[in-house]
């Protein structure tokens, strides 16, 4: 079956829905999503959305932009960060006007809380900048945007997994998608296609990410020759529930929660004397791992799966249940711990992809030399780059609404004058054949490969990295990609065949694992979330540049792109 639209948005998280809302003002717009929209990972975002409203403390977008650049260890494109911080303010008011129920100050304004790396006056002290709706901010954003999209007649194709993108030279022509309910492959012809497929934390064993976060968009584009930017920078959030990785929002520390080691010490005093527990995430995750490796984890054996404690019990029952009610629920359900009474055991958890599909400030997919006409990306799968080497908390939700909206506006304008490109006559056939092959012959189950990939990435491309381990990771991932060719489904049914989807997702994760591992091995410095034991210093002379990695069969070739440092001179980071 073939469908024709002006614009197809792949993904119904915050970025996709905001773009659809804007694009639908002029374009016949479809959202194609493998999940029902409100199940997208944006709905799991707890802590908040950063914007310099100045409702609690004095604040300014300039300080927000500076914190973003410094937090990203100066690999941030600075004009993009300026736009992020300036447009964040209006974006939050827009969400409020569309009905988002933010938590309030006693005098009725949008309340704000502290978050890591967000400061007043270029680093003086923490600032209240994160706007929030208890610890359900992302869920509220999704509900609000989805309702608005329905009102604006956006067409939704729910539980359709995009499996292929069609380019005509450097112009986009459409996508093919697998319909979960029927097993059919549909072709969507479109003048503009935007990828908003979210993150890919499922590469790692301990992760805060939902099962669907498998990086489908970046992987599909990598396979048609589009490079991926800065893939070596993957954020580990310091506070995942021990052994499970389920996130405990930084908002807990924003409200006054404290990290302690086995001796009860507030160890962040040694690592970030000014911001303490609210230092940027890369620094806090490294501090936890250092405590653990040096034997001051709770178990004390120095193994990397040891943990520390996050204590919020001194905040009082009323604050805990008013400000972080969902966290209290998670802890009681998964740990049998009530955070109003006892500390929570935590360890770093793979959380956020700073890298992804390279775009300009209008969401157009591009490299220094090529703009792919009609092809857009925004949200976690994209790299604009406002997060550089390390994202600050609350800046992803801002990225979704600011750059999702900008991309949507550009699409609305673009489709007015653009024509449809040529779709290949046999579009969709390759995907149909692929799925038929998976069902026809017998072969091993993908489960063990999935586990080996996650173990390898966690152990060798984790918080701390070094050459030998990364080389082993690259070799192991190559091996897994070969073994993957034999994998087959055990379930042949046409309807709701989750196994087919799972195999296609694993392929995407394996491709992105390879690109991530090779990009990490290539960068011989430490910057932000990429921390090498063998190259512990940041090296601006050789490495103040973005990586562009091209996937070519089992090879990855590397090129570079300049960083925009037009506002602030890179400086060493202290907090
Ligand atoms: C537990 C958790 C808490 C977080 N808390 C915060 C926070 O407080 N503040 C903050 O700023 N950030 C937070 N983040 C980060 C932030 O939530 C995410 O980066 C962001 O929501 C990603 O949004 P997105 O629109 O890019 O993608 P997502 O919301 O992940 O949506 C991706 C969409 O793409 C679709 N999709 C994927 N692949 C395909 C395919 N092949 N075909 C069709 N559709 C596809 C999915 O169906 C889904 O609709 C948190 C993240 C996690 C995991």
XYZ file of C-alpha atoms and ligand atoms in Angstrom:
628
model
C 0.000 0.000 0.000
C 1.331 3.483 -0.863
C 0.339 6.707 0.918
C 1.151 10.242 -0.177
C 1.699 13.226 2.140
C 3.501 16.552 2.025
C 5.321 15.731 5.246
C 5.963 12.506 7.134
C 7.251 12.780 10.694
C 8.820 9.562 11.973
C 8.298 9.472 15.741
C 5.665 10.814 18.100
C 7.756 11.956 21.075
C 8.077 15.604 22.034
C 10.186 16.499 18.980
C 7.973 14.708 16.447
C 4.685 16.016 17.842
C 5.878 19.616 18.053
C 7.161 19.447 14.480
C 3.877 17.884 13.295
C 1.912 20.621 14.973
C 3.877 23.327 13.149
C 4.153 21.521 9.800
C 0.421 20.809 9.702
C -0.266 24.530 9.391
C 0.456 24.257 5.643
C 1.417 20.641 4.958
C -0.696 17.481 4.816
C 1.176 15.803 7.628
C 1.411 12.215 8.837
C 3.097 11.005 12.006
C 4.357 7.440 11.672
C 5.239 5.945 15.041
C 6.180 2.472 16.198
C 4.599 3.249 19.574
C 1.235 4.706 20.415
C 2.256 8.411 20.723
C 1.817 8.883 24.452
C 3.988 5.801 25.129
C 7.041 7.567 23.656
C 10.031 7.942 25.964
C 9.416 11.680 26.353
C 6.601 10.578 28.651
C 9.184 9.188 31.082
C 10.967 12.530 31.530
C 10.691 13.435 35.147
C 12.757 16.393 36.222
C 11.756 19.294 34.042
C 12.408 21.661 31.187
C 15.019 24.406 31.575
C 14.132 27.999 30.725
C 15.392 31.269 32.194
C 11.990 32.565 33.305
C 13.486 34.035 36.476
C 10.383 33.172 38.508
C 12.297 32.058 41.617
C 15.824 33.492 41.167
C 17.146 36.185 38.889
C 18.094 34.505 35.587
C 18.887 35.223 31.935
C 18.988 33.233 28.667
C 22.619 34.300 28.289
C 23.538 32.496 31.528
C 21.546 29.468 30.357
C 23.418 29.429 27.025
C 26.771 29.793 28.782
C 26.011 26.930 31.189
C 25.014 24.775 28.204
C 28.289 25.503 26.416
C 30.441 24.970 29.497
C 28.462 21.882 30.558
C 29.069 20.459 27.058
C 32.823 20.916 27.587
C 32.961 23.486 24.757
C 32.044 21.044 21.996
C 28.682 22.830 21.731
C 27.865 24.922 18.661
C 27.428 28.217 20.435
C 24.886 30.001 18.215
C 22.710 26.886 18.409
C 22.953 27.033 22.229
C 22.069 30.727 22.188
C 18.924 29.963 20.158
C 18.089 27.096 22.535
C 18.246 29.299 25.625
C 16.503 32.308 24.083
C 13.632 30.367 22.495
C 13.200 28.151 25.587
C 11.394 30.956 27.400
C 8.706 31.398 24.723
C 8.463 27.633 24.230
C 7.596 27.101 27.899
C 4.941 29.837 27.787
C 3.561 28.275 24.578
C 3.224 24.933 26.375
C 1.547 26.683 29.282
C -0.918 28.366 26.892
C -1.654 25.036 25.241
C -2.712 23.677 28.609
C 0.340 22.099 30.258
C -0.292 21.909 34.032
C 3.044 23.161 35.430
C 3.680 23.103 39.194
C 3.205 26.621 40.609
C 4.839 29.054 43.042
C 2.612 30.231 45.911
C 1.806 33.384 43.884
C 0.689 31.321 40.857
C 3.670 31.518 38.501
C 5.420 28.490 36.954
C 7.628 27.044 39.708
C 11.289 26.259 39.028
C 13.786 23.889 40.636
C 17.556 23.488 40.610
C 19.358 21.091 38.274
C 22.971 20.097 37.652
C 25.250 22.603 35.943
C 22.632 25.376 35.788
C 24.044 28.497 37.434
C 23.579 32.181 38.054
C 25.965 34.738 36.581
C 28.347 32.419 34.685
C 28.951 29.816 37.389
C 28.549 31.703 40.686
C 25.947 29.434 42.337
C 23.099 27.042 41.413
C 19.971 28.670 40.001
C 16.297 27.592 39.966
C 15.760 27.168 36.194
C 13.902 23.911 35.600
C 10.139 24.302 35.042
C 8.304 21.156 36.060
C 5.022 19.373 36.592
C 5.882 17.368 39.752
C 8.099 14.524 38.413
C 5.892 13.937 35.349
C 6.967 16.822 33.126
C 7.536 14.807 29.946
C 4.246 12.975 30.251
C 2.447 16.321 30.489
C 4.302 17.626 27.414
C 3.280 14.560 25.385
C -0.366 14.702 26.443
C -0.536 18.418 25.656
C 1.077 18.151 22.213
C -0.844 15.024 21.208
C -4.173 16.684 21.959
C -3.161 19.700 19.874
C -2.090 17.488 16.939
C -5.430 15.668 16.959
C -7.181 19.021 16.945
C -5.104 20.102 13.909
C -5.944 17.007 11.831
C -2.504 15.435 11.826
C -2.821 11.846 10.469
C -1.450 9.218 12.847
C -0.112 5.813 11.818
C 0.443 4.176 15.203
C 2.469 0.984 15.627
C 4.096 1.379 12.210
C 7.868 0.817 12.324
C 9.845 2.669 9.668
C 12.406 0.267 8.198
C 13.787 2.083 5.160
C 14.291 5.602 3.843
C 14.334 6.438 0.140
C 16.638 9.094 -1.271
C 16.774 10.380 -4.830
C 20.391 11.562 -4.888
C 20.485 13.963 -1.957
C 16.700 14.563 -1.934
C 14.348 12.584 0.236
C 11.521 10.687 -1.486
C 9.795 8.760 1.327
C 9.970 5.852 3.757
C 8.775 2.261 4.096
C 7.127 1.077 7.318
C 6.135 -2.294 8.768
C 2.608 -2.346 10.211
C 2.649 -4.319 13.436
C -1.040 -5.319 13.367
C -0.979 -6.891 9.881
C 2.674 -7.517 9.013
C 2.249 -5.472 5.819
C 4.913 -3.076 4.500
C 3.515 0.366 3.587
C 5.280 2.973 1.476
C 4.931 6.667 2.340
C 5.743 9.147 -0.416
C 6.576 12.603 0.967
C 8.169 15.900 -0.003
C 9.648 16.181 3.483
C 10.569 13.469 5.988
C 11.626 14.210 9.532
C 13.258 11.713 11.866
C 12.395 12.151 15.550
C 13.028 8.589 16.675
C 14.634 9.349 20.061
C 17.613 7.770 21.801
C 19.448 4.455 21.760
C 20.371 3.653 25.343
C 19.426 0.013 24.787
C 22.985 -0.515 23.486
C 23.958 -0.712 27.172
C 23.061 -3.253 29.855
C 22.240 -0.737 32.587
C 20.091 1.990 31.065
C 17.289 4.371 31.935
C 15.926 4.052 28.407
C 12.716 2.335 27.340
C 12.881 -0.895 25.300
C 11.887 0.986 22.145
C 14.941 3.304 22.314
C 16.900 1.507 19.632
C 18.157 4.340 17.415
C 16.235 3.315 14.307
C 16.450 6.752 12.646
C 20.229 7.263 12.888
C 20.876 3.648 11.870
C 18.644 3.824 8.767
C 20.302 7.046 7.673
C 23.796 5.703 8.370
C 23.038 2.775 6.075
C 22.231 5.123 3.165
C 25.545 6.945 3.596
C 24.667 9.839 5.899
C 27.340 10.373 8.568
C 26.574 10.427 12.312
C 28.001 13.180 14.480
C 29.780 12.880 17.862
C 28.597 9.351 18.577
C 31.391 8.797 21.135
C 29.565 11.076 23.564
C 26.999 8.998 25.432
C 25.792 10.268 28.776
C 25.705 8.142 31.915
C 23.243 9.602 34.383
C 24.693 9.286 37.896
C 21.567 8.011 39.621
C 19.952 4.899 38.196
C 18.352 2.389 40.560
C 21.071 -0.141 41.390
C 21.170 -3.133 39.060
C 18.178 -1.940 37.016
C 19.101 1.477 35.709
C 15.620 2.937 36.164
C 16.131 6.662 36.501
C 16.019 8.612 39.727
C 15.698 12.172 38.495
C 18.373 14.758 39.162
C 15.424 16.721 40.556
C 15.978 14.726 43.769
C 19.368 16.393 44.165
C 17.799 19.635 42.889
C 15.450 19.481 45.858
C 18.404 18.879 48.225
C 19.184 15.126 47.982
C 22.805 14.181 48.823
C 25.123 11.436 47.504
C 27.087 9.488 50.115
C 29.660 6.676 50.013
C 30.043 3.692 52.373
C 31.661 5.915 55.006
C 28.704 8.283 54.900
C 30.882 10.985 53.311
C 29.377 13.615 51.016
C 32.053 12.763 48.470
C 31.084 15.430 45.905
C 32.829 17.948 48.189
C 36.098 16.555 46.853
C 35.141 16.658 43.155
C 33.045 19.838 42.723
C 33.426 22.126 45.759
C 31.031 24.830 44.476
C 28.167 22.896 42.859
C 28.612 19.681 44.909
C 25.857 17.171 44.045
C 24.608 19.513 41.320
C 27.742 19.381 39.177
C 27.170 18.248 35.553
C 26.318 14.581 35.082
C 29.575 13.459 33.518
C 31.494 14.718 36.571
C 29.105 13.168 39.099
C 29.126 9.808 37.286
C 32.929 9.808 37.247
C 33.013 10.734 40.938
C 30.733 7.782 41.771
C 32.842 5.386 39.669
C 36.035 6.659 41.318
C 34.561 6.124 44.793
C 33.488 2.630 43.748
C 36.814 1.672 42.131
C 38.762 2.968 45.160
C 36.692 0.761 47.469
C 34.334 3.322 48.988
C 31.219 1.937 47.292
C 28.612 0.422 49.591
C 29.858 -3.152 49.051
C 33.440 -1.906 49.003
C 34.979 -4.518 46.681
C 36.033 -2.106 43.885
C 33.996 -3.890 41.214
C 32.275 -1.573 38.739
C 28.794 -2.823 39.614
C 29.135 -1.522 43.177
C 26.960 1.481 44.133
C 26.541 4.539 46.399
C 23.574 6.046 48.260
C 21.332 8.978 47.370
C 19.761 10.351 50.516
C 16.583 12.445 50.422
C 15.183 11.377 53.796
C 16.130 14.687 55.467
C 13.796 16.562 53.055
C 10.764 15.327 54.972
C 7.832 13.231 53.913
C 5.763 16.173 52.713
C 8.403 17.450 50.252
C 9.232 13.962 48.974
C 5.612 13.133 48.216
C 4.774 16.566 46.774
C 7.882 17.064 44.614
C 8.957 13.549 43.604
C 5.921 11.297 44.030
C 6.698 8.949 41.113
C 10.267 8.422 42.330
C 8.932 7.493 45.752
C 6.656 4.959 44.039
C 9.475 3.448 41.916
C 11.678 3.030 44.968
C 8.968 1.356 46.984
C 8.016 -0.944 44.097
C 11.490 -1.947 42.897
C 13.582 -1.643 46.049
C 11.154 -1.814 48.924
C 12.680 1.499 50.083
C 10.676 4.580 51.051
C 12.905 7.583 50.158
C 11.224 9.642 52.874
C 12.769 7.241 55.387
C 15.903 5.654 53.912
C 18.559 6.388 51.249
C 18.284 4.966 47.722
C 21.036 2.702 46.267
C 22.167 4.184 42.934
C 24.718 3.627 40.168
C 25.391 5.396 36.821
C 22.962 4.376 34.068
C 23.284 4.873 30.287
C 20.910 7.709 29.630
C 21.315 10.046 26.703
C 22.886 10.200 23.245
C 24.562 13.561 22.700
C 25.448 12.519 19.164
C 23.228 11.621 16.247
C 22.038 12.828 12.857
C 23.831 16.092 11.956
C 21.483 19.037 11.370
C 21.549 22.806 11.003
C 19.506 25.165 13.198
C 16.381 24.544 11.083
C 16.559 20.797 11.558
C 17.807 20.149 8.001
C 20.065 17.112 7.777
C 23.410 18.342 6.473
C 27.166 18.072 6.481
C 29.584 20.915 5.717
C 29.215 20.166 2.012
C 25.738 18.680 1.534
C 22.196 19.618 2.520
C 19.790 16.691 2.079
C 16.740 18.416 0.589
C 13.499 17.662 2.433
C 15.233 15.524 5.066
C 15.001 16.722 8.680
C 15.829 15.458 12.170
C 15.199 16.767 15.688
C 15.187 15.609 19.279
C 17.482 13.019 20.806
C 18.243 11.275 17.496
C 19.617 14.543 16.073
C 22.799 16.492 16.782
C 22.414 20.208 16.179
C 24.755 20.384 18.417
C 23.535 22.017 21.608
C 24.748 19.366 24.045
C 28.325 18.991 22.826
C 30.213 16.442 24.909
C 27.747 16.367 27.816
C 24.106 17.434 28.077
C 22.845 19.397 31.074
C 19.718 18.080 32.781
C 16.446 19.604 31.478
C 18.062 20.615 28.203
C 16.698 17.696 26.204
C 13.073 18.691 26.670
C 14.080 22.228 25.652
C 15.854 20.826 22.593
C 12.688 18.917 21.593
C 10.378 21.878 21.765
C 12.758 24.526 20.399
C 14.280 22.506 17.553
C 11.193 20.340 16.939
C 9.276 23.553 16.449
C 11.943 25.136 14.226
C 12.094 22.033 12.010
C 8.294 21.936 11.776
C 8.211 25.571 10.697
C 10.868 25.011 8.067
C 8.963 22.015 6.714
C 5.740 24.057 6.539
C 7.565 26.547 4.360
C 9.591 24.038 2.310
C 6.644 21.907 1.133
C 4.903 24.948 -0.339
C 7.392 25.185 -3.204
C 8.969 21.682 -3.280
C 7.835 18.822 -5.528
C 7.745 15.137 -4.690
C 10.971 13.326 -5.586
C 11.091 10.102 -7.563
C 10.340 6.974 -5.530
C 11.902 3.776 -6.873
C 9.267 1.651 -8.689
C 9.996 -1.298 -6.382
C 9.960 0.757 -3.156
C 9.111 -1.480 -0.210
C 10.019 -4.755 -1.941
C 13.429 -5.067 -0.292
C 11.829 -4.713 3.153
C 9.165 -7.284 2.254
C 11.801 -9.756 1.085
C 13.899 -9.172 4.171
C 10.990 -9.946 6.476
C 10.030 -13.012 4.419
C 13.601 -14.330 4.752
C 13.556 -13.843 8.519
C 10.461 -16.030 8.659
C 11.330 -18.620 5.995
C 14.460 -20.390 7.160
C 15.546 -21.507 10.632
C 18.260 -19.853 12.653
C 19.365 -18.817 16.156
C 17.281 -16.583 18.416
C 18.563 -12.976 18.682
C 18.400 -12.859 22.517
C 21.981 -13.976 23.290
C 23.436 -11.519 20.747
C 21.460 -8.690 22.321
C 22.887 -9.558 25.748
C 26.469 -9.797 24.508
C 26.170 -6.414 22.804
C 24.825 -4.779 25.973
C 27.493 -6.382 28.178
C 30.279 -5.354 25.813
C 29.141 -1.762 25.518
C 28.610 -1.437 29.279
C 31.969 -2.923 30.257
C 34.157 -1.458 27.505
C 32.520 1.773 26.303
C 31.304 2.917 29.743
C 32.008 5.857 32.064
C 35.795 5.287 31.858
C 37.397 4.075 28.641
C 40.802 2.951 27.385
C 42.286 1.810 24.118
C 42.646 -1.928 24.629
C 39.133 -2.375 25.961
C 37.648 -0.320 23.153
C 39.541 -2.359 20.573
C 38.062 -5.490 22.112
C 34.619 -3.891 21.927
C 35.025 -3.052 18.230
C 36.134 -6.630 17.477
C 33.264 -8.131 19.485
C 30.638 -5.904 17.845
C 31.993 -6.821 14.379
C 31.708 -10.481 15.349
C 28.147 -9.969 16.612
C 27.173 -8.238 13.369
C 28.387 -11.284 11.452
C 26.550 -13.738 13.686
C 23.465 -11.552 13.329
C 23.175 -12.527 9.655
C 22.053 -16.027 10.736
C 19.417 -14.868 13.210
C 15.803 -15.823 12.454
C 12.386 -15.479 14.097
C 10.802 -18.431 15.849
C 7.312 -16.963 15.419
C 5.969 -16.927 11.848
C 2.677 -15.180 12.439
C 1.673 -12.189 10.331
C -0.179 -10.282 13.043
C 1.567 -8.515 15.896
C 4.886 -10.182 15.215
C 7.065 -8.459 17.818
C 9.966 -10.744 17.038
C 10.390 -9.300 13.534
C 10.498 -5.822 15.023
C 12.956 -6.908 17.697
C 15.398 -8.288 15.126
C 15.281 -5.133 13.030
C 15.871 -3.088 16.193
C 18.839 -5.234 17.182
C 20.370 -4.636 13.761
C 20.070 -0.894 14.347
C 21.636 -1.114 17.800
C 24.529 -3.193 16.500
C 25.230 -0.647 13.764
C 25.157 2.231 16.232
C 27.301 0.310 18.742
C 29.951 -0.117 16.069
C 29.862 3.561 15.113
C 29.979 4.581 18.809
C 32.887 2.279 19.657
C 34.969 3.296 16.627
C 34.304 7.010 17.225
C 35.331 6.598 20.887
C 38.518 4.732 19.995
C 39.393 7.410 17.477
C 39.148 10.385 19.878
C 42.386 10.408 21.852
C 41.413 12.924 24.538
C 38.962 13.212 27.453
C 36.082 15.629 27.048
C 32.665 15.627 28.735
C 31.182 12.158 28.819
C 34.076 10.667 26.823
C 36.639 9.972 29.521
C 39.785 8.038 28.624
C 42.181 6.690 31.225
C 44.947 6.655 28.615
C 44.295 10.258 27.502
C 42.960 11.971 30.641
C 43.248 15.595 29.422
C 41.079 17.653 27.127
C 43.094 18.556 24.028
C 41.670 21.630 22.295
C 44.563 21.891 19.866
C 43.849 18.540 18.220
C 40.282 17.751 19.227
C 38.099 20.852 19.354
C 36.110 19.421 16.445
C 33.021 17.315 15.840
C 33.381 13.732 14.660
C 31.473 12.659 11.539
C 31.410 8.857 11.259
C 30.398 7.087 8.035
C 29.219 3.477 8.250
C 30.381 1.462 5.301
C 29.634 -2.262 5.632
C 31.793 -3.412 8.534
C 34.015 -0.321 8.318
C 33.554 3.082 9.846
C 35.443 6.009 8.342
C 35.894 9.267 10.194
C 35.801 12.883 9.108
C 35.440 16.088 11.131
C 33.401 19.261 11.301
C 34.325 22.600 12.910
C 32.820 23.642 16.272
C 31.180 27.087 16.443
C 32.990 28.926 19.270
C 31.874 32.385 18.148
C 30.670 33.615 21.574
C 32.844 32.182 24.362
C 36.496 31.192 24.308
C 36.927 27.557 25.474
C 38.218 27.411 29.050
C 39.008 24.568 31.474
C 35.880 23.422 33.321
C 35.719 23.881 37.083
C 32.613 23.806 39.264
C 13.745 8.124 32.289
C 14.117 9.392 31.554
C 13.926 10.619 32.176
C 14.270 11.798 31.505
N 14.067 13.008 32.126
C 14.342 14.149 31.452
C 14.063 15.429 32.027
O 13.532 15.545 33.128
N 14.378 16.534 31.311
C 14.943 16.464 30.080
O 15.209 17.508 29.483
N 15.209 15.263 29.515
C 14.911 14.118 30.159
N 15.168 12.903 29.559
C 15.614 12.879 28.172
C 14.430 13.135 27.261
O 13.245 12.676 27.856
C 14.588 12.462 25.907
O 15.831 12.783 25.367
C 13.508 12.959 24.965
O 12.232 12.806 25.543
C 13.545 12.296 23.596
O 12.442 12.793 22.869
P 12.287 12.500 21.317
O 11.071 13.237 20.877
O 13.557 12.787 20.633
O 12.054 10.932 21.256
P 11.105 9.929 22.081
O 10.227 10.609 23.042
O 11.970 8.835 22.562
O 10.166 9.383 20.942
C 10.671 8.617 19.875
C 9.533 8.318 18.938
O 10.045 7.708 17.779
C 9.247 6.616 17.439
N 10.092 5.681 16.692
C 11.311 5.216 16.994
N 11.759 4.397 16.026
C 10.797 4.360 15.083
C 10.665 3.695 13.854
N 11.602 2.881 13.365
N 9.527 3.869 13.151
C 8.528 4.661 13.616
N 8.618 5.317 14.781
C 9.740 5.171 15.498
C 8.687 6.086 18.724
O 7.475 5.420 18.503
C 8.477 7.380 19.509
O 7.213 7.908 19.218
C 14.826 11.724 30.221
C 15.013 10.490 29.606
C 14.679 9.329 30.280
C 14.946 8.017 29.595
